[in-house]
Short mmCIF file of C-alpha atoms in Angstrom, two decimals:
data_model
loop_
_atom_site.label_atom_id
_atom_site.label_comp_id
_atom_site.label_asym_id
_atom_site.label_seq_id
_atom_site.Cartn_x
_atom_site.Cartn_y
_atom_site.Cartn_z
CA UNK S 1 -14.12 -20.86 81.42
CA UNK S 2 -17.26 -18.15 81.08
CA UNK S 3 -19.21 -17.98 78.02
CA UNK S 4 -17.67 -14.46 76.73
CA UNK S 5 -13.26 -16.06 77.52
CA UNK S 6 -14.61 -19.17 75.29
CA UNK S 7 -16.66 -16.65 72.58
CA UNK S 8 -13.12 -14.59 72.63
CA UNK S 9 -11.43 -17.73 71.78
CA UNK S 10 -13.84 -18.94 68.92
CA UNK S 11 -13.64 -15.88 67.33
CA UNK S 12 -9.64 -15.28 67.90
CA UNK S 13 -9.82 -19.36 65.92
CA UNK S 14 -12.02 -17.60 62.92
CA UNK S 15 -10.23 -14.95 62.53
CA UNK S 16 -6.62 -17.50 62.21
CA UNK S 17 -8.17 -19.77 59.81
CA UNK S 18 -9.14 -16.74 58.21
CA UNK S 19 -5.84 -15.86 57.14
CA UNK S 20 -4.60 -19.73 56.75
CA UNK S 21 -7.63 -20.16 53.97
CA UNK S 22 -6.93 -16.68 52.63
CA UNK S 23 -3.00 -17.42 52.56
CA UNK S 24 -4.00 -20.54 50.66
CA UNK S 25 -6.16 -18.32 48.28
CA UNK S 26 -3.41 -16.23 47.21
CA UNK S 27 -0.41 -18.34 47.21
CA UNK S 28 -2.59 -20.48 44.43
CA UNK S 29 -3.44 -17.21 42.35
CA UNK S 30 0.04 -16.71 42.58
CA UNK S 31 1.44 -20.16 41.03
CA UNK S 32 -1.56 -20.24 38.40
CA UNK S 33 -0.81 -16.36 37.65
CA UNK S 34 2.94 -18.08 36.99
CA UNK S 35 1.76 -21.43 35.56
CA UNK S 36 3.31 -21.11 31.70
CA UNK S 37 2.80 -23.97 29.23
CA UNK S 38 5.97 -25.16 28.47
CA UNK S 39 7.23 -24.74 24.83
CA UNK S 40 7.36 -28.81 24.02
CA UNK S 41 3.91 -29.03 25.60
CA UNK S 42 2.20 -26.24 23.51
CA UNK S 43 4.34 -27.52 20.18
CA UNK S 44 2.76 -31.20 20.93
CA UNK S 45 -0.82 -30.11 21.50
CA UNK S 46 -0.29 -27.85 18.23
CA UNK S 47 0.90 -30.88 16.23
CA UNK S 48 -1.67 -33.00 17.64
CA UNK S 49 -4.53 -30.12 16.35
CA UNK S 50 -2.91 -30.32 13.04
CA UNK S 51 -2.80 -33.28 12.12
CA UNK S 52 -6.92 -34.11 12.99
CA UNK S 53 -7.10 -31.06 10.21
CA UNK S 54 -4.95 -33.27 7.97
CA UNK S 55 -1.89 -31.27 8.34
CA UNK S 56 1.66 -32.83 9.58
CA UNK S 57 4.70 -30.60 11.11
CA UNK S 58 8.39 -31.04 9.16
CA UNK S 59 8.95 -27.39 9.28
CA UNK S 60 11.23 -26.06 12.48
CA UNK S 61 8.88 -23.40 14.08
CA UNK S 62 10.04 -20.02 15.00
CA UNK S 63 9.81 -18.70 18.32
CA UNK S 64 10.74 -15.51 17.94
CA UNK S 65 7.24 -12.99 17.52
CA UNK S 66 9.02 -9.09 17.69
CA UNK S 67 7.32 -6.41 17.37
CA UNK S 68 6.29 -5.31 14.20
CA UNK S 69 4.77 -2.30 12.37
CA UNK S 70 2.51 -2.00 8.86
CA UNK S 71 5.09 -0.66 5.75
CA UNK S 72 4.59 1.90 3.70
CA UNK S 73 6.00 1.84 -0.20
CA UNK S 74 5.63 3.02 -3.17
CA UNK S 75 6.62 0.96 -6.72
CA UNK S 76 10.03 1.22 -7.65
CA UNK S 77 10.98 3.69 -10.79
CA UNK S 78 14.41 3.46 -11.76
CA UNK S 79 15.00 4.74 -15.52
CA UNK S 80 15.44 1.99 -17.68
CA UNK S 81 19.19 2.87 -18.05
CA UNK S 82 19.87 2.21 -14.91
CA UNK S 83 17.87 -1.19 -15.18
CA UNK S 84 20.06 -2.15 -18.17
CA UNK S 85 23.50 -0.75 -16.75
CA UNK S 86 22.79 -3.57 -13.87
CA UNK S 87 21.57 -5.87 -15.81
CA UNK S 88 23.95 -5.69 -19.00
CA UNK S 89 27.19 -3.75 -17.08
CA UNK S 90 29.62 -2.03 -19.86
CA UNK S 91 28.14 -4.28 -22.72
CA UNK S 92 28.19 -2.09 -26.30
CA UNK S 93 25.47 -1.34 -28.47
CA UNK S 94 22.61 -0.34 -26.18
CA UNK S 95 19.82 0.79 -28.12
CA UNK S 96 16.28 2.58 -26.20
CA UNK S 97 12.71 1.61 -27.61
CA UNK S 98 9.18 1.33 -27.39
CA UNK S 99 8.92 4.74 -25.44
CA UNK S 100 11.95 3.90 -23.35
CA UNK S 101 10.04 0.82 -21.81
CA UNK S 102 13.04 -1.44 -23.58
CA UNK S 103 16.54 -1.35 -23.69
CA UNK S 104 18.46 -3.71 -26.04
CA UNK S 105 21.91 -4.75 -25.87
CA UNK S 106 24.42 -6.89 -27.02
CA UNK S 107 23.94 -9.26 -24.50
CA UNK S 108 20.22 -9.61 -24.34
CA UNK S 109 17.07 -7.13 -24.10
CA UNK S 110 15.23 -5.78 -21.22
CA UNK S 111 11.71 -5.07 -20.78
CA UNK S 112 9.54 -2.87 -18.11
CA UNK S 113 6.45 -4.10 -17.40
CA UNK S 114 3.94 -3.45 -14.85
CA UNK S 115 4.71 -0.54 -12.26
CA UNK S 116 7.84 -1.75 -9.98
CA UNK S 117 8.78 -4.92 -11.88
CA UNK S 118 10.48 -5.63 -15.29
CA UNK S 119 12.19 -9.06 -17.22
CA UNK S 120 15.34 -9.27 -18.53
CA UNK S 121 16.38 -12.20 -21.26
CA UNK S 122 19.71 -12.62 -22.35
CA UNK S 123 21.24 -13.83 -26.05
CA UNK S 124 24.51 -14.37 -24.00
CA UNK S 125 23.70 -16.21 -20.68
CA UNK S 126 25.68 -14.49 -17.73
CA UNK S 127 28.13 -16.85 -16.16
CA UNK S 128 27.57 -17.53 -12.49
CA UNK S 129 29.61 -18.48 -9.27
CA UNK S 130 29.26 -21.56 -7.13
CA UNK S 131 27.00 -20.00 -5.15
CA UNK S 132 24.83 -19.34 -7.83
CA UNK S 133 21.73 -17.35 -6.38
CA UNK S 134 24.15 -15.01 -4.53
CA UNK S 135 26.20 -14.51 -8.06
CA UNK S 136 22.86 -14.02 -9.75
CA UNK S 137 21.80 -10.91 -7.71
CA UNK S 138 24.61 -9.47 -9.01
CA UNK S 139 22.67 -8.44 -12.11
CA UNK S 140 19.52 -6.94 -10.50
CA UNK S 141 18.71 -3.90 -9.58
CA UNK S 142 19.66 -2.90 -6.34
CA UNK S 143 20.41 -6.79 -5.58
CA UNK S 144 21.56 -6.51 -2.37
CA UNK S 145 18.12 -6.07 -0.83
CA UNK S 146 16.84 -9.54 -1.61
CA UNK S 147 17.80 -13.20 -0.80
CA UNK S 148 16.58 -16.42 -1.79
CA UNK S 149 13.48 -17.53 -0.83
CA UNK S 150 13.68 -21.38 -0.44
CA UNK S 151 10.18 -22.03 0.15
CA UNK S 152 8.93 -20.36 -3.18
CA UNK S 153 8.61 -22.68 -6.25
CA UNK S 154 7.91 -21.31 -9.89
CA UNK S 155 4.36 -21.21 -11.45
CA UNK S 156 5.41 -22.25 -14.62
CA UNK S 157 8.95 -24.01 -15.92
CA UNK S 158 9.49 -21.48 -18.74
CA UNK S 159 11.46 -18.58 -19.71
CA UNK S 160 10.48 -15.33 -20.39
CA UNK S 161 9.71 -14.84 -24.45
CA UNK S 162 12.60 -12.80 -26.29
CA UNK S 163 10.59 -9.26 -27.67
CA UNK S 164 10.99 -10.92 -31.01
CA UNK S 165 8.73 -13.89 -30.07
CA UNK S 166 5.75 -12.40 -29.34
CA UNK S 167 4.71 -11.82 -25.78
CA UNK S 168 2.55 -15.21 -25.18
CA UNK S 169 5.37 -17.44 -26.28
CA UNK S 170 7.93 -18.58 -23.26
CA UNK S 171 10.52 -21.22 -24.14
CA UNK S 172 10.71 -24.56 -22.42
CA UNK S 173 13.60 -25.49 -20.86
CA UNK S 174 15.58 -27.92 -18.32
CA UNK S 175 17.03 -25.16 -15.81
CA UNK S 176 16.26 -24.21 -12.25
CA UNK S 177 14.19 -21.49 -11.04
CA UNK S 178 15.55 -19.59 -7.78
CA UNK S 179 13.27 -17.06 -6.13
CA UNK S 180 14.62 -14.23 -3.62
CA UNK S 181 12.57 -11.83 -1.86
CA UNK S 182 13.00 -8.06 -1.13
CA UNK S 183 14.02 -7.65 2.10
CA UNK S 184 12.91 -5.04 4.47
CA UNK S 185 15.15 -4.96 8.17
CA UNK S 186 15.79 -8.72 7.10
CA UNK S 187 12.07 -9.26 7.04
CA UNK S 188 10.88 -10.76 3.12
CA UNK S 189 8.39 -9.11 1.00
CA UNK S 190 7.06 -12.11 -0.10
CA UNK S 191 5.16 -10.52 -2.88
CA UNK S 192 8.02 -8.54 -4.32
CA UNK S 193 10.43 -10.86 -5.80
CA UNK S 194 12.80 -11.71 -8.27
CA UNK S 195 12.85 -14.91 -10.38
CA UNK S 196 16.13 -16.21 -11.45
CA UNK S 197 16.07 -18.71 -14.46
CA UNK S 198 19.76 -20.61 -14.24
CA UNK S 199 21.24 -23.38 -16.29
CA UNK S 200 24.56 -25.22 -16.25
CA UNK S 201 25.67 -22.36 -13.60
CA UNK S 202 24.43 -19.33 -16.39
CA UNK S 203 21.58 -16.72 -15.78
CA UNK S 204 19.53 -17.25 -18.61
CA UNK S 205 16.77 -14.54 -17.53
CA UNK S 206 15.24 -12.76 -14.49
CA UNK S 207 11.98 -11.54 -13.44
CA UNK S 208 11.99 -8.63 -10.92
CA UNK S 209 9.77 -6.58 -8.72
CA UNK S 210 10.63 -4.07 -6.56
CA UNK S 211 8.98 -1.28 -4.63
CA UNK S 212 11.08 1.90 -2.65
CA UNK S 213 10.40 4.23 0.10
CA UNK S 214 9.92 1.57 2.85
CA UNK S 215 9.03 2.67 6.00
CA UNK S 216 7.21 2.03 8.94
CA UNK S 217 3.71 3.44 9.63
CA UNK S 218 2.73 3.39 13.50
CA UNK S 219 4.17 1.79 16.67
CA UNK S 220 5.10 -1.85 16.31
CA UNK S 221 2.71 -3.76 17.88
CA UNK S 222 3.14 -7.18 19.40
CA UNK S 223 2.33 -10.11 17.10
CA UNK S 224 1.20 -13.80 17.29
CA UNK S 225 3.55 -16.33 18.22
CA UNK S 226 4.58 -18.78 15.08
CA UNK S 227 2.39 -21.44 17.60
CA UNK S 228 -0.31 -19.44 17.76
CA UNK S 229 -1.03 -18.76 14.32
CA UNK S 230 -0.31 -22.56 12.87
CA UNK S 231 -3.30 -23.76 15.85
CA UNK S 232 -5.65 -20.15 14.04
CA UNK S 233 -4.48 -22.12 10.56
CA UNK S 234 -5.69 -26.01 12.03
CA UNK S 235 -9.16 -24.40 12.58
CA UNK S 236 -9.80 -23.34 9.10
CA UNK S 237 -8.45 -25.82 7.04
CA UNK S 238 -10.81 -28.17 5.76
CA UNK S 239 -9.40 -31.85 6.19
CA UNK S 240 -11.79 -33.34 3.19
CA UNK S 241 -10.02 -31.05 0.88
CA UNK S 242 -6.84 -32.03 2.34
CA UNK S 243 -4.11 -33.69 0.01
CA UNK S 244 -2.93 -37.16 1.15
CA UNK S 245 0.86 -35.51 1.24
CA UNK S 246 0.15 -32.39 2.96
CA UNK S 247 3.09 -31.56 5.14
CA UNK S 248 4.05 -27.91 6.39
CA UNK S 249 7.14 -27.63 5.04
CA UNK S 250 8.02 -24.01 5.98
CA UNK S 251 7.34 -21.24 8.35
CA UNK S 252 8.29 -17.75 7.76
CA UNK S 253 7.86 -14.46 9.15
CA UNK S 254 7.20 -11.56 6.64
CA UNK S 255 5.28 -8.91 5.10
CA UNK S 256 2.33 -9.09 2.39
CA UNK S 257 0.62 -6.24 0.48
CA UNK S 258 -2.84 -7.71 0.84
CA UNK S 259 -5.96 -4.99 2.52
CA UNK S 260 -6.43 -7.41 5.92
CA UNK S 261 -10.25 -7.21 6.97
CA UNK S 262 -9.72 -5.65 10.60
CA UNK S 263 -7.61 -2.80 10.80
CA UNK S 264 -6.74 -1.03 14.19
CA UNK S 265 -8.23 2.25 14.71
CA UNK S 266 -5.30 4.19 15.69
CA UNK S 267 -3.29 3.59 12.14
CA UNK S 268 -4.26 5.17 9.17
CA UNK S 269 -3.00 4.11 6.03
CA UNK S 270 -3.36 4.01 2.03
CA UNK S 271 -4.66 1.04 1.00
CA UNK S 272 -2.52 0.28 -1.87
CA UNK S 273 1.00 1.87 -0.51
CA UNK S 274 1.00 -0.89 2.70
CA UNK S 275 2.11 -4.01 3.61
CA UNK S 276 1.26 -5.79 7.21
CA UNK S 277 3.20 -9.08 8.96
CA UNK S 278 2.33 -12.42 8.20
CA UNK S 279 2.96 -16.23 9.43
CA UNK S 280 3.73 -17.42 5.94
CA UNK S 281 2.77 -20.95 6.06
CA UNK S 282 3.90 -23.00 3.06
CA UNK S 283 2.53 -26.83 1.97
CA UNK S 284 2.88 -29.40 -0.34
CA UNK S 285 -0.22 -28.20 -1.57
CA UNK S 286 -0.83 -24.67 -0.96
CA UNK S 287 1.01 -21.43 0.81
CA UNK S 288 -0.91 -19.26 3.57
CA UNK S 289 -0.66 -15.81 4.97
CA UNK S 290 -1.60 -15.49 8.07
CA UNK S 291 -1.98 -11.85 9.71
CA UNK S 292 0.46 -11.26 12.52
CA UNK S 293 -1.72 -9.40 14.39
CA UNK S 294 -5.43 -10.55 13.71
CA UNK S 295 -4.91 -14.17 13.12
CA UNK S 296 -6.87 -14.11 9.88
CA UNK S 297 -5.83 -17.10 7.69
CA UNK S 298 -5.71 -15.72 3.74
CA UNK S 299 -4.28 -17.97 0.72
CA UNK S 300 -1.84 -16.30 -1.26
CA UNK S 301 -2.16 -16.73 -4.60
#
């Protein structure tokens, strides 16, 4: 064989390893481009990350992460008639005071408070159903936009004060507080609520909020999975400050009214109308908000 048959041949052998090593290349780019995690493997390695934060995992975690948009609302105005004709029904002797901010009946007294939220106290408790927290939504306003909330715990084990009573006084009692949170496309407001005080299966008083006008403002965007933002909440928590019980004892997917620190550029919105998605963590200890689309781990209050 001459010199240029056995170059021809050396470079005809290049050239085919060339395309076996760049055959190689790609079919690896193609099974790491495919390479996914799986689900039990990211949900261990999650658990693990907690718990060196002094966390522990009792909660089931969601793994659905939609789409989701920022809200728009405004406080809820209804006139204070039609607060006390769904919080009182047909009862007599309704009587209109203090500016029409209170309505009195014969059944128990009603109060507006703050913009979007007022407290009702009954003389005669309301009898309820068996299933007492859907009964008691009966008597709000507009009831069938909220449901209970079973991760929410009262701030205080008292009732709201009767007028006559002064505002600062609240009455101590043995019942059970139920909270529910306004719904929006079965997503919770989890800062508009209403508090049900209940006691030998009678509503004894409610606290409500509500706000109107929801809509959405922008595109839904995509959000982080439930995974994603408990590992975001592992690296900020502070294990020395830790309690010794501190187990994650819900996960929820929701809406705050809290100003988050980034905003995206192509949304413009009014501060104080909006609300944006949030991992709501809850504890033994402590609940925390954490933005759907920036991560950003806030305690609510």
């Amino acid at each position: 064989m001459n010199w240029e048959s056995a170059k021809s041949w050396l470079i005809a052998a290049f050239f085919v390893l060339d395309l076996i090593l760049a055959w190689q290349v790609v079919q690896s780019r193609q099974e790491f481009a495919g390479y996914r995690e799986s689900y039990p493997d990211l949900l261990a390695n999650t658990k693990t990350l907690l718990s060196e934060h002094g966390l522990v995992l009792v909660a089931q975690v969601p793994t659905d992460h939609p789409e989701m948009a920022f809200l728009d609302a405004v406080a809820a105005t209804p006139s204070v008639t039609d607060l006390g004709a769904a919080a009182f029904g047909h009862a007599g002797a309704v009587r209109v005071a203090a500016g029409g901010k209170q309505l009195t009946s014969s059944v128990g007294v009603l109060t507006r408070g703050q913009a979007g939220s007022w407290t009702v106290r009954y003389t005669v408790p309301r009898s309820l159903q068996n299933n007492e927290v859907q009964s008691g939504t009966e008597f709000l306003w507009q009831g069938g936009a909220y449901q209970w909330d079973n991760a929410q715990s009262p701030t205080q084990p008292s009732l709201p004060a009767l007028p006559a009573q002064g505002p600062d006084v609240s009455t101590l009692w043995a019942g059970v507080t139920q909270v529910l949170d306004q719904r929006y496309q079965n997503f919770p407001l989890f800062d508009v609520t209403a508090t049900l005080y209940i006691q030998n299966h009678h509503l004894l008083a409610y606290r409500q909020q509500a706000v109107e006008n929801l809509h959405p403002v922008g595109q839904p965007k995509p959000i982080l999975t439930a995974i994603d933002a408990l590992d975001n909440l592992a690296n900020v928590v502070d294990k020395q400050v830790s309690q010794a019980d501190n187990r994650i004892t819900s996960i929820q997917l929701g809406y705050v009214h809290k100003a988050p620190q980034t905003l995206s550029q192509d949304v413009t919105l009014r501060t104080p109308n909006y609300w944006f998605p949030v991992w709501q963590v809850t504890t033994t200890g402590t609940t925390y908000d954490i933005n759907a689309f920036t991560g950003e781990v806030l305690t609510s209050p």
